[in-house]
PDB file of N, CA and C in Angstrom:
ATOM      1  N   UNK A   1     -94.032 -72.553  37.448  1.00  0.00           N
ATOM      2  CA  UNK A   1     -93.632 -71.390  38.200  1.00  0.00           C
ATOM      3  C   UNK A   1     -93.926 -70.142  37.375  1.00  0.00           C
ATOM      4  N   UNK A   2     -94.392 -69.153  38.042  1.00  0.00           N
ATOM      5  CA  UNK A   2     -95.044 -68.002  37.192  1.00  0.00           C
ATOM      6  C   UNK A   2     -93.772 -67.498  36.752  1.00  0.00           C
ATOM      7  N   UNK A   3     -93.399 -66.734  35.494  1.00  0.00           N
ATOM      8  CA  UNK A   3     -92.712 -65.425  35.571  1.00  0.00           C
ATOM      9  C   UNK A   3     -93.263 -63.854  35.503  1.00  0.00           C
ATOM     10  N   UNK A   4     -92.133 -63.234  35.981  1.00  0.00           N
ATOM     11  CA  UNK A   4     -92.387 -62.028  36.666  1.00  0.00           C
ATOM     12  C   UNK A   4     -91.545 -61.147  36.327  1.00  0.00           C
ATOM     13  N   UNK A   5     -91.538 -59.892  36.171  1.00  0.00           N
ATOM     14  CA  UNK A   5     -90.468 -58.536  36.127  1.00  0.00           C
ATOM     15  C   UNK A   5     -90.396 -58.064  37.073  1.00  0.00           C
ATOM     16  N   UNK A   6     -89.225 -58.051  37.537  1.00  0.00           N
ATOM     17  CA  UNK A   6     -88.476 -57.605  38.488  1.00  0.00           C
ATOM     18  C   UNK A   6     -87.503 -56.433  38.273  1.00  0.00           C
ATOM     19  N   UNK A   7     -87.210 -55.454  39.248  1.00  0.00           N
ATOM     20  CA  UNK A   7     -86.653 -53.975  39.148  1.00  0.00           C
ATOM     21  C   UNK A   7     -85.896 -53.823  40.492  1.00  0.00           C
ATOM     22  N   UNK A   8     -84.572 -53.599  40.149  1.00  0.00           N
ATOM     23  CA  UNK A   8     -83.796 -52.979  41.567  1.00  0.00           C
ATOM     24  C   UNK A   8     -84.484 -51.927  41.963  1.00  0.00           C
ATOM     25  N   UNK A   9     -83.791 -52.057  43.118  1.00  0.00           N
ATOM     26  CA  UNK A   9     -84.280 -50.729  44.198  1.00  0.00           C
ATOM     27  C   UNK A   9     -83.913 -49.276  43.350  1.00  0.00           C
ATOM     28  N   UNK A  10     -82.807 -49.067  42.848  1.00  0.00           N
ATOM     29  CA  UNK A  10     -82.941 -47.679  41.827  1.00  0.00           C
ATOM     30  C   UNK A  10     -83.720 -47.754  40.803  1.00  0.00           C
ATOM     31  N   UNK A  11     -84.207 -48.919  40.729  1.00  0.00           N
ATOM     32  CA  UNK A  11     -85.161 -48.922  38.778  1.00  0.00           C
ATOM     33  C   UNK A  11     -84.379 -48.742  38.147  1.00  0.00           C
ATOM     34  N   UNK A  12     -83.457 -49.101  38.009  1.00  0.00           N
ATOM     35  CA  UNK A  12     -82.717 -48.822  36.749  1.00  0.00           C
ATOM     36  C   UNK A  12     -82.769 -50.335  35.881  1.00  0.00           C
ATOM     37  N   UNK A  13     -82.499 -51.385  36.550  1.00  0.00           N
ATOM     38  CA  UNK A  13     -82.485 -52.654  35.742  1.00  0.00           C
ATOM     39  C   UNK A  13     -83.973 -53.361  36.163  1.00  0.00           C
ATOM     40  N   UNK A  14     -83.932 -54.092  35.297  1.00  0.00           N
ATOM     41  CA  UNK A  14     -84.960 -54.917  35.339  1.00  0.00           C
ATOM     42  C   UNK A  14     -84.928 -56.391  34.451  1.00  0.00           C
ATOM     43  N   UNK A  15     -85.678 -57.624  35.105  1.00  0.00           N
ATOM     44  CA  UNK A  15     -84.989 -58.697  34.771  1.00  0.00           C
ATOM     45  C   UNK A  15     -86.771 -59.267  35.189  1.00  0.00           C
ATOM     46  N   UNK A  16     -86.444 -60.638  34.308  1.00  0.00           N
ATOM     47  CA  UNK A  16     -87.974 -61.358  33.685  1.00  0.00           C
ATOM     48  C   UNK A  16     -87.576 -62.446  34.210  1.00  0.00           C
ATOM     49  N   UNK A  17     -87.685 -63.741  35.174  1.00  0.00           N
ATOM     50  CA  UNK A  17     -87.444 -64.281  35.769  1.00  0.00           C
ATOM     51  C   UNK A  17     -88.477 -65.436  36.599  1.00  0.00           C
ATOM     52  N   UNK A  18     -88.335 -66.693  36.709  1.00  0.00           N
ATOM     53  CA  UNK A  18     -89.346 -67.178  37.438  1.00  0.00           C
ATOM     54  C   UNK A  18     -89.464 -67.035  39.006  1.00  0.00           C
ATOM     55  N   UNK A  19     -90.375 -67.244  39.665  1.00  0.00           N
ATOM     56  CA  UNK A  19     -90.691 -66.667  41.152  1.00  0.00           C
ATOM     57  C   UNK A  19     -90.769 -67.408  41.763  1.00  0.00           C
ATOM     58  N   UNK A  20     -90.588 -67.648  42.893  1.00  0.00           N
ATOM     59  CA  UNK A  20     -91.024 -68.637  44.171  1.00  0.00           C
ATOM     60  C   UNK A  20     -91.129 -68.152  45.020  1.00  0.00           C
ATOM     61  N   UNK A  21     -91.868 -68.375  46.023  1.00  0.00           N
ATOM     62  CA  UNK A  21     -91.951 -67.516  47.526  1.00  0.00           C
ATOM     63  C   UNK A  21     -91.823 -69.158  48.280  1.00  0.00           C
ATOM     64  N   UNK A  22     -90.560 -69.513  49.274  1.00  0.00           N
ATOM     65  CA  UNK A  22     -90.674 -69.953  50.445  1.00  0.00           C
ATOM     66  C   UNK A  22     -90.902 -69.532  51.700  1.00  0.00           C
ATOM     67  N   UNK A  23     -91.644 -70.842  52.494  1.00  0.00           N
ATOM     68  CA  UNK A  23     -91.012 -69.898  54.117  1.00  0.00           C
ATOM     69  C   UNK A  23     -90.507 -70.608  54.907  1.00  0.00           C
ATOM     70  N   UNK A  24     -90.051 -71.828  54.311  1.00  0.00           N
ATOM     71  CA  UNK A  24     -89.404 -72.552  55.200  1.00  0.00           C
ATOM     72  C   UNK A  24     -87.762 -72.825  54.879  1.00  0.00           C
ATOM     73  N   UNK A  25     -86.530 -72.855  55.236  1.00  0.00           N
ATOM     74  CA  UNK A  25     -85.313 -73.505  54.737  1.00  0.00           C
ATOM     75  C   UNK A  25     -85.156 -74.250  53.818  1.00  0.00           C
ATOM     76  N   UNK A  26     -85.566 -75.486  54.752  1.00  0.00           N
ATOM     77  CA  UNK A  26     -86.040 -76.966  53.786  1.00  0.00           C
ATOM     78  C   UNK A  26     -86.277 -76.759  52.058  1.00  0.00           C
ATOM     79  N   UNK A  27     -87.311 -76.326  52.483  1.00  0.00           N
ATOM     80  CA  UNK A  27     -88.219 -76.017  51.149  1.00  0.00           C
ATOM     81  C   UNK A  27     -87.228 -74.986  49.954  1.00  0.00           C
ATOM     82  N   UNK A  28     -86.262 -74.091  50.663  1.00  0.00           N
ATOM     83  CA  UNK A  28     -85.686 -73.316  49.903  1.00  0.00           C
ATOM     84  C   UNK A  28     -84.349 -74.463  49.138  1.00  0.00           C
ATOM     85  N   UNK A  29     -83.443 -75.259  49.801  1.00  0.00           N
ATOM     86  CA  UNK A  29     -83.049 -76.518  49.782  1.00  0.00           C
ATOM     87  C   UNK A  29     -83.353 -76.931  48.969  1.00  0.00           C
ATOM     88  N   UNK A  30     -84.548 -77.756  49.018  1.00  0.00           N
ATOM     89  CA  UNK A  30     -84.929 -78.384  47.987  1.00  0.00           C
ATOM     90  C   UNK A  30     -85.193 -77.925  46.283  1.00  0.00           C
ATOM     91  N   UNK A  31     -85.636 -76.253  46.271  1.00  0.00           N
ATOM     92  CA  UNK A  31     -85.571 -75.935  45.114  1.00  0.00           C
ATOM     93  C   UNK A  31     -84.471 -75.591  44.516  1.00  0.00           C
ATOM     94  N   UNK A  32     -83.238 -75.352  45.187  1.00  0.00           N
ATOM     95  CA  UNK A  32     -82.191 -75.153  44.568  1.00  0.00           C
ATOM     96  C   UNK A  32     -81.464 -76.352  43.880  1.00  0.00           C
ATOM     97  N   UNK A  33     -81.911 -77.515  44.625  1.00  0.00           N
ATOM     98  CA  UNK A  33     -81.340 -78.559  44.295  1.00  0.00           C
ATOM     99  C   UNK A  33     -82.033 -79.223  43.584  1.00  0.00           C
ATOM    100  N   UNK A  34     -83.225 -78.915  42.956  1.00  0.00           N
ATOM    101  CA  UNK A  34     -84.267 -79.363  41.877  1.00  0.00           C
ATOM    102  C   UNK A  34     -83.923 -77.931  40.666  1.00  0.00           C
ATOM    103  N   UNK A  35     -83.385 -77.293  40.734  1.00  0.00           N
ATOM    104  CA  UNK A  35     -83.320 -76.266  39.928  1.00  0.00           C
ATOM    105  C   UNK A  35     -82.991 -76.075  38.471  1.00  0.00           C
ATOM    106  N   UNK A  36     -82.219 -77.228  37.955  1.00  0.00           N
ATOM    107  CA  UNK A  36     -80.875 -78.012  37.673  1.00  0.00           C
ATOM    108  C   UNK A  36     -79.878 -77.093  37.108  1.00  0.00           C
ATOM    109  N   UNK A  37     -80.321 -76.621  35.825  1.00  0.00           N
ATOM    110  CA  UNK A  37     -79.053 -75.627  35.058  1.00  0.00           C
ATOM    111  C   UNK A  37     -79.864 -74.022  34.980  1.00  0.00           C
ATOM    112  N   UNK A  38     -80.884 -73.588  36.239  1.00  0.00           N
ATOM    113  CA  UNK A  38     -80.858 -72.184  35.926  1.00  0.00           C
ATOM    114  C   UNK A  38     -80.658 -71.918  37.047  1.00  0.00           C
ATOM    115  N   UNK A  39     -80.380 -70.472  36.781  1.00  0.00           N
ATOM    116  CA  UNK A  39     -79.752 -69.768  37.763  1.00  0.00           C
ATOM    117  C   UNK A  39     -80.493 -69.281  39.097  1.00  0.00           C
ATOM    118  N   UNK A  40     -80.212 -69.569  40.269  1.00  0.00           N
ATOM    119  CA  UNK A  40     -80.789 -69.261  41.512  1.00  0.00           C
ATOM    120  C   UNK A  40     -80.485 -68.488  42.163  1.00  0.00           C
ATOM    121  N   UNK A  41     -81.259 -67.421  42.991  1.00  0.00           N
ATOM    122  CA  UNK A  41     -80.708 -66.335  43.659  1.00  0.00           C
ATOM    123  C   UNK A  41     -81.873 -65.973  44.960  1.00  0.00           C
ATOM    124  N   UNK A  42     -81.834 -65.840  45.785  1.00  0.00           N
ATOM    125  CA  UNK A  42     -82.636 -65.465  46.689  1.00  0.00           C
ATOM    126  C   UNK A  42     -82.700 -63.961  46.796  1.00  0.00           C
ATOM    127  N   UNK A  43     -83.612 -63.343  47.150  1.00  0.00           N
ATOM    128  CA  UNK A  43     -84.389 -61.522  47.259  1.00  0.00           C
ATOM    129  C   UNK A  43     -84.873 -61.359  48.260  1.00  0.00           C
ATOM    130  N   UNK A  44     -84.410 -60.506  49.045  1.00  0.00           N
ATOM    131  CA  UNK A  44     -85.071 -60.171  50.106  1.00  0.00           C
ATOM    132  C   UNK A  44     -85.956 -59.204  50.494  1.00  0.00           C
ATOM    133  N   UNK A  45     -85.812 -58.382  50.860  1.00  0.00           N
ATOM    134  CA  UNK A  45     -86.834 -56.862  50.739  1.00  0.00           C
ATOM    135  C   UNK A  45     -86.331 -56.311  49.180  1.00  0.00           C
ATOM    136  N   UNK A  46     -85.229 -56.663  48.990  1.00  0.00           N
ATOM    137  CA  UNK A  46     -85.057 -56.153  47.055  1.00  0.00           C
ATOM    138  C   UNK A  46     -84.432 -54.331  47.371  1.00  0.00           C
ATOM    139  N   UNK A  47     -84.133 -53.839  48.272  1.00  0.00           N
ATOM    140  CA  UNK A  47     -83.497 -52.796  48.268  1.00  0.00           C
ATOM    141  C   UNK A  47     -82.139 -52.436  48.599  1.00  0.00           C
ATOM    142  N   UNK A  48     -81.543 -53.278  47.212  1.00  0.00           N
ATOM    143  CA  UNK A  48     -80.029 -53.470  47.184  1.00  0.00           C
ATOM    144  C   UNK A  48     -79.832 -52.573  46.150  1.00  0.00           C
ATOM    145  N   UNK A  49     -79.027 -51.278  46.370  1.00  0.00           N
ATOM    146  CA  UNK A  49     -78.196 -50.619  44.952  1.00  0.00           C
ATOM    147  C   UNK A  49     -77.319 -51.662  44.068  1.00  0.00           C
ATOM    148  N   UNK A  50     -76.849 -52.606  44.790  1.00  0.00           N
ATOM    149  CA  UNK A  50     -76.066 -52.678  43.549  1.00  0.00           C
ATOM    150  C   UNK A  50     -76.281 -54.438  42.691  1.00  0.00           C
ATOM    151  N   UNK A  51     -78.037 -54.022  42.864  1.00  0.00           N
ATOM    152  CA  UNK A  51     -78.645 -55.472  41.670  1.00  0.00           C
ATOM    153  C   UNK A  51     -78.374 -56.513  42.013  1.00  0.00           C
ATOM    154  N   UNK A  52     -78.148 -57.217  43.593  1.00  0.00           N
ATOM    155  CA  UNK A  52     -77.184 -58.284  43.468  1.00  0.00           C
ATOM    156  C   UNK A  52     -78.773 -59.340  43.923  1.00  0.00           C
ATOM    157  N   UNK A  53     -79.823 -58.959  43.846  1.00  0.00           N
ATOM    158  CA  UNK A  53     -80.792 -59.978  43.650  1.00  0.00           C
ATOM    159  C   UNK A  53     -81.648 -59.773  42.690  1.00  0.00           C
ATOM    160  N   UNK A  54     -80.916 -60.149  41.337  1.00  0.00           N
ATOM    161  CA  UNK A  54     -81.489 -59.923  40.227  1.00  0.00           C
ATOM    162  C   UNK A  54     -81.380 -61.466  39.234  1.00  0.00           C
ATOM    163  N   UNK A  55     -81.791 -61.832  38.683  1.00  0.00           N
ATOM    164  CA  UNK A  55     -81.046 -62.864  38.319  1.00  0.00           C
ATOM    165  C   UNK A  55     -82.314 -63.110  36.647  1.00  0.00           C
ATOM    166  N   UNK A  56     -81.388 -63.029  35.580  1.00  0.00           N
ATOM    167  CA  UNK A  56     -82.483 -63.322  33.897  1.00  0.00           C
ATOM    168  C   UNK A  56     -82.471 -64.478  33.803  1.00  0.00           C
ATOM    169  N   UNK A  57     -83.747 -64.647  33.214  1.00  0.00           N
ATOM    170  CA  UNK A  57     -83.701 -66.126  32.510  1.00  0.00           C
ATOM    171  C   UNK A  57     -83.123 -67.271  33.943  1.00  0.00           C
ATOM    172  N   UNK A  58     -83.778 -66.901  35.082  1.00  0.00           N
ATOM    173  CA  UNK A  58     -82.951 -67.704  36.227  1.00  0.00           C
ATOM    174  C   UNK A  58     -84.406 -68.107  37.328  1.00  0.00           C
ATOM    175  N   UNK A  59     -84.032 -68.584  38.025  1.00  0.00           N
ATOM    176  CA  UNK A  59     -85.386 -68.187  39.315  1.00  0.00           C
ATOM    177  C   UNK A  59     -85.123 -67.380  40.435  1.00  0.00           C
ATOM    178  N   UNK A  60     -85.984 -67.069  41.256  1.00  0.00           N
ATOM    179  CA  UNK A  60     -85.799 -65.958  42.143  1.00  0.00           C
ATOM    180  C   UNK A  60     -86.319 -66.456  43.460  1.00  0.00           C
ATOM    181  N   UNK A  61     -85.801 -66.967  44.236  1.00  0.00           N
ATOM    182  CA  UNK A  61     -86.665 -67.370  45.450  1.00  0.00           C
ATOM    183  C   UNK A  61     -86.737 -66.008  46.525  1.00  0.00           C
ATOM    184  N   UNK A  62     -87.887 -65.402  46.298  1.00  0.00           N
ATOM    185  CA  UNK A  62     -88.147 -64.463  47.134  1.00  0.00           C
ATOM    186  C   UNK A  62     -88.370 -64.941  49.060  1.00  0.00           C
ATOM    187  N   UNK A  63     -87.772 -64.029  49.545  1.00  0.00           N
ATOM    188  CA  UNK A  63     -88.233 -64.404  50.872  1.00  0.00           C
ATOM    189  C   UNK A  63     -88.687 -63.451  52.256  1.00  0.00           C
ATOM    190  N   UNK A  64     -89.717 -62.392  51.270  1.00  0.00           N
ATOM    191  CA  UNK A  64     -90.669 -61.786  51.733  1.00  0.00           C
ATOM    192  C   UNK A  64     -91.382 -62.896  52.274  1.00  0.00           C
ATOM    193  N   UNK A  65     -92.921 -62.308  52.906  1.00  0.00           N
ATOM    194  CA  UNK A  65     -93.860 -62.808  53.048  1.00  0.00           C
ATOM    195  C   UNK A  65     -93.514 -64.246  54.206  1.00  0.00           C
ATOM    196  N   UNK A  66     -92.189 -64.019  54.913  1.00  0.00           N
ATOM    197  CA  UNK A  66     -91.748 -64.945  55.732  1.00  0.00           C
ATOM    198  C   UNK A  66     -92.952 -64.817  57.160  1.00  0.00           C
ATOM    199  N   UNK A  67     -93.632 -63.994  56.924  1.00  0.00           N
ATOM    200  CA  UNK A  67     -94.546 -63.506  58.507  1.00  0.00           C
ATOM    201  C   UNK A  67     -93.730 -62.488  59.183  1.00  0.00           C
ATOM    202  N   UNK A  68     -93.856 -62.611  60.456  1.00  0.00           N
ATOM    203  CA  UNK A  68     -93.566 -61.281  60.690  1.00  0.00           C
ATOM    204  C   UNK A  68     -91.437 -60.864  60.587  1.00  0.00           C
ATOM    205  N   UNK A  69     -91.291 -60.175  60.134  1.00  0.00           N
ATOM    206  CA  UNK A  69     -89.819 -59.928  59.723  1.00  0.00           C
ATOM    207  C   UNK A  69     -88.678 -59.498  61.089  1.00  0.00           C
ATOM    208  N   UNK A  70     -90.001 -58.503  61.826  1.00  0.00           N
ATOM    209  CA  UNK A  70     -89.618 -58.635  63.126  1.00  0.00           C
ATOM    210  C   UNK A  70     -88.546 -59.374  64.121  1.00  0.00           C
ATOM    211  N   UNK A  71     -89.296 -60.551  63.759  1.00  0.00           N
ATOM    212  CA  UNK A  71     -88.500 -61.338  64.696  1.00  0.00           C
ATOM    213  C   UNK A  71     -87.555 -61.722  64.411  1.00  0.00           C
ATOM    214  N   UNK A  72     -86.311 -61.212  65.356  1.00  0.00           N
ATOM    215  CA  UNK A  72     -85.119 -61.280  65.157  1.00  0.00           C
ATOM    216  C   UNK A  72     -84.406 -61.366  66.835  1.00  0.00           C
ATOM    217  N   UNK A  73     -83.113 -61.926  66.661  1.00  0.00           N
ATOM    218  CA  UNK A  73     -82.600 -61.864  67.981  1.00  0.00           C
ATOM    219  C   UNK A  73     -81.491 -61.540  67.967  1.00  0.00           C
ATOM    220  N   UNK A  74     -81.057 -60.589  69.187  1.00  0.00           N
ATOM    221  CA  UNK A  74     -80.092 -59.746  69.700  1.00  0.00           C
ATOM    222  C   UNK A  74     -79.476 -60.577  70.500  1.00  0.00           C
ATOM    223  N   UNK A  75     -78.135 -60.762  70.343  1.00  0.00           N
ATOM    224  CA  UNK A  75     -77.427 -61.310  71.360  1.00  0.00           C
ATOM    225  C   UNK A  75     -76.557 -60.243  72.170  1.00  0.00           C
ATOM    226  N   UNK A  76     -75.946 -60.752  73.298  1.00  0.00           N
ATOM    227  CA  UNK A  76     -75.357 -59.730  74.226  1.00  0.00           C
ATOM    228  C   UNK A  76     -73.705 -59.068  73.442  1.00  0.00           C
ATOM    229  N   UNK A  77     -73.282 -60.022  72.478  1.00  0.00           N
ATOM    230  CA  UNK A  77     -72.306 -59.817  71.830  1.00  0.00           C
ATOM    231  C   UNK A  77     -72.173 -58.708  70.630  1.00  0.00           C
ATOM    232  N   UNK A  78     -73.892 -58.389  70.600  1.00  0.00           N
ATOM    233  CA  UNK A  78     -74.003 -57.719  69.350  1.00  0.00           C
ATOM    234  C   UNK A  78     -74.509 -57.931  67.921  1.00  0.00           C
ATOM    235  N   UNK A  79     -74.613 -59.418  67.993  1.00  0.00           N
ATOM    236  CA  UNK A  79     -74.917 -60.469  66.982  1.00  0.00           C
ATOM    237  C   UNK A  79     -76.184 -60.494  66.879  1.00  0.00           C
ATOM    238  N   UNK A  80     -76.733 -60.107  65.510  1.00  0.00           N
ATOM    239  CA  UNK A  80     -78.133 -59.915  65.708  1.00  0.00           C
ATOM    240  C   UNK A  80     -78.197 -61.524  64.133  1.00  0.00           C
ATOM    241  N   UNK A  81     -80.083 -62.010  64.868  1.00  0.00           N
ATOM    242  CA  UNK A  81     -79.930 -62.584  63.609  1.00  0.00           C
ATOM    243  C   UNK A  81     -81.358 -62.191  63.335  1.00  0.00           C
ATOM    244  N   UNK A  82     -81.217 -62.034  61.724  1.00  0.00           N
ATOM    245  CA  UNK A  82     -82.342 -61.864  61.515  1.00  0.00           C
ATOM    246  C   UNK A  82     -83.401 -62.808  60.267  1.00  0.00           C
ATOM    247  N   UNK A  83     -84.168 -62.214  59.460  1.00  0.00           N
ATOM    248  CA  UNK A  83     -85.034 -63.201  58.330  1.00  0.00           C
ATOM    249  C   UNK A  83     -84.173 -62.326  57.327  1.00  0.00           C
ATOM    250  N   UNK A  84     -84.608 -62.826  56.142  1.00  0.00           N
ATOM    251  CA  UNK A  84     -83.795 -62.419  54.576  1.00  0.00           C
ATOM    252  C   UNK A  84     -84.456 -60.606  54.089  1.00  0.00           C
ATOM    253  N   UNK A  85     -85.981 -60.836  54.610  1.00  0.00           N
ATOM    254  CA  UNK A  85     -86.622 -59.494  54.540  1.00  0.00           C
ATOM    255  C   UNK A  85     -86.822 -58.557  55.176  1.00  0.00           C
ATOM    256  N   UNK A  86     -86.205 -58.333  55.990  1.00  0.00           N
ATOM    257  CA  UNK A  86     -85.850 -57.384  57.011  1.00  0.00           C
ATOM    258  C   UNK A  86     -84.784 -55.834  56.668  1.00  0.00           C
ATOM    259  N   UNK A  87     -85.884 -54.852  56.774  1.00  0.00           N
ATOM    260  CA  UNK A  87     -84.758 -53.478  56.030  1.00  0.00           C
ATOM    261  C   UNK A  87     -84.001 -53.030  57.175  1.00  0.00           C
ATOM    262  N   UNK A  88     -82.834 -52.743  56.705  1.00  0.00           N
ATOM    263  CA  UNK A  88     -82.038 -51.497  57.960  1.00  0.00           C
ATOM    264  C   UNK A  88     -82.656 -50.659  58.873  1.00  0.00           C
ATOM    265  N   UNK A  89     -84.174 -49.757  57.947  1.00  0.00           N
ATOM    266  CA  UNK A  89     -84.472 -49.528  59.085  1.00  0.00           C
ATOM    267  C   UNK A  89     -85.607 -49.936  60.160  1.00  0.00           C
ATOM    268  N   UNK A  90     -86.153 -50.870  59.577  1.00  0.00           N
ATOM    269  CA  UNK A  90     -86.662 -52.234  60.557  1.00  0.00           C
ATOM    270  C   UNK A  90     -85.535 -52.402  61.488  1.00  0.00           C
ATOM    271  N   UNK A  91     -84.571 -53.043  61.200  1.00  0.00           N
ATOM    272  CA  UNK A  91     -83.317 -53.534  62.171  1.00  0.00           C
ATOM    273  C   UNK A  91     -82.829 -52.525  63.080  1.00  0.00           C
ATOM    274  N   UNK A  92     -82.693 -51.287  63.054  1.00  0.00           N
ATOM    275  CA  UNK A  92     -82.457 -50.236  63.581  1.00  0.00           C
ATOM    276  C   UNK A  92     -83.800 -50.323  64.334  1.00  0.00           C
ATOM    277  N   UNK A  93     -85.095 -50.045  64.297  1.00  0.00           N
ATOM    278  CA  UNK A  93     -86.333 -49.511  65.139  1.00  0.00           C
ATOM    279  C   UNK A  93     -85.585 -50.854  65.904  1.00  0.00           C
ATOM    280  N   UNK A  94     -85.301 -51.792  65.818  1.00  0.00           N
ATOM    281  CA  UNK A  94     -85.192 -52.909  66.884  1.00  0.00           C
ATOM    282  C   UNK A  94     -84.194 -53.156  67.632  1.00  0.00           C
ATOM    283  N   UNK A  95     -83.125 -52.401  67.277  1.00  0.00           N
ATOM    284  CA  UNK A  95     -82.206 -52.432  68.045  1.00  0.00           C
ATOM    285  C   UNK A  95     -81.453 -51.788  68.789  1.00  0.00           C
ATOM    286  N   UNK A  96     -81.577 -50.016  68.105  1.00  0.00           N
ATOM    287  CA  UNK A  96     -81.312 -49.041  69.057  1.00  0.00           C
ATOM    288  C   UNK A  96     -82.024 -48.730  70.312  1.00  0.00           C
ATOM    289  N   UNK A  97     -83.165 -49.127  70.700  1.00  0.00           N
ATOM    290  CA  UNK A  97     -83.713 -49.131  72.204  1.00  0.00           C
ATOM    291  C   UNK A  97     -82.802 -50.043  72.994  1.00  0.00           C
ATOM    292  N   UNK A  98     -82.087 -50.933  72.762  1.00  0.00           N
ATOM    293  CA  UNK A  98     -81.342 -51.839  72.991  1.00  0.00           C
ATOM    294  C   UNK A  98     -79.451 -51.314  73.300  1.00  0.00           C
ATOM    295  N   UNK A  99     -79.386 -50.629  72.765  1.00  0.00           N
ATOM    296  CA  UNK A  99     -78.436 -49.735  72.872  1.00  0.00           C
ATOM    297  C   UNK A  99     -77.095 -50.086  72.093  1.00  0.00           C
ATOM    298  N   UNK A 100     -77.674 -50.650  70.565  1.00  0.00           N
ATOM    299  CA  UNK A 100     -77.012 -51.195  69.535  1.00  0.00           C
ATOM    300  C   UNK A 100     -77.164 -50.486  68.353  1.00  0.00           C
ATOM    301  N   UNK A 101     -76.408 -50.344  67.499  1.00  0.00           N
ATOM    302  CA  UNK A 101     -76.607 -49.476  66.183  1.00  0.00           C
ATOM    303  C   UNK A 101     -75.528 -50.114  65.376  1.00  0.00           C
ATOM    304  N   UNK A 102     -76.377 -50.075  64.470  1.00  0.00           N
ATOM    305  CA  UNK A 102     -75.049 -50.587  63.014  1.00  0.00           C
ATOM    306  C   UNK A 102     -73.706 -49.587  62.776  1.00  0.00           C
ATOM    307  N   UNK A 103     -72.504 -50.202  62.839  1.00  0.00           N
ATOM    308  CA  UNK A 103     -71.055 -49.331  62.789  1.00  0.00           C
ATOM    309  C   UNK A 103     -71.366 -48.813  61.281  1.00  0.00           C
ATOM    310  N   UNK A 104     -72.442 -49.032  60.303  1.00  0.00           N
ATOM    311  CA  UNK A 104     -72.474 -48.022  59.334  1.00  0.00           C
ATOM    312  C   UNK A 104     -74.015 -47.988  58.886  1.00  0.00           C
ATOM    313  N   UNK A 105     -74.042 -46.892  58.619  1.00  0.00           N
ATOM    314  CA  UNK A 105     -76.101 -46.857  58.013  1.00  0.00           C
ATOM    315  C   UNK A 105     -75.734 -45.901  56.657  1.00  0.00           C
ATOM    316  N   UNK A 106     -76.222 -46.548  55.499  1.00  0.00           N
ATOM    317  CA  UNK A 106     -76.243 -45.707  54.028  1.00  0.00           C
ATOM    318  C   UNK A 106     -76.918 -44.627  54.332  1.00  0.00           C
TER     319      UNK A 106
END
């Protein structure tokens, strides 16, 4: 598994880490449970203030590059589901025509 440097969304930290890109569940499953004693964390679009997909000396299962991020579904309840890489304001272009909006936007 390659390693890589990795940087929160403020740049302020940065962490050296091995990489994986899944796109299936399964497959994410299975590496956690082959992982044995390092540390696992999944990343999504990576534009979290407060570092919480950062992980040293650990692996990183990224889950960009899922195809299109888009696709997501709206239920009538409000319940949206979406992929791991999907930004707020992706989720917003998709849901306010819909006549839904997040009860908070940073």
């Amino acid at each position: 598994m390659p390693k890589m440097i990795s940087h929160s969304w403020g740049n302020n930290k940065r962490t050296f880490a091995e990489h994986q890109t899944h796109f299936q569940i399964p497959n994410v499953a299975e590496t956690i449970v082959n992982s044995h004693s390092l540390g696992v964390i999944p990343r999504g679009a990576g534009r979290s203030y407060g570092d919480q997909a950062l992980v040293s000396d650990g692996l990183m299962i990224s889950l960009t590059q899922q195809g299109d991020s888009m696709d997501l579904e709206v239920h009538n309840s409000g319940l949206v589901s979406v992929k791991g890489d999907m930004t707020i304001g992706e989720l917003l272009d998709a849901t306010m025509p819909l006549g839904w909006i997040l009860p908070a936007i940073p």
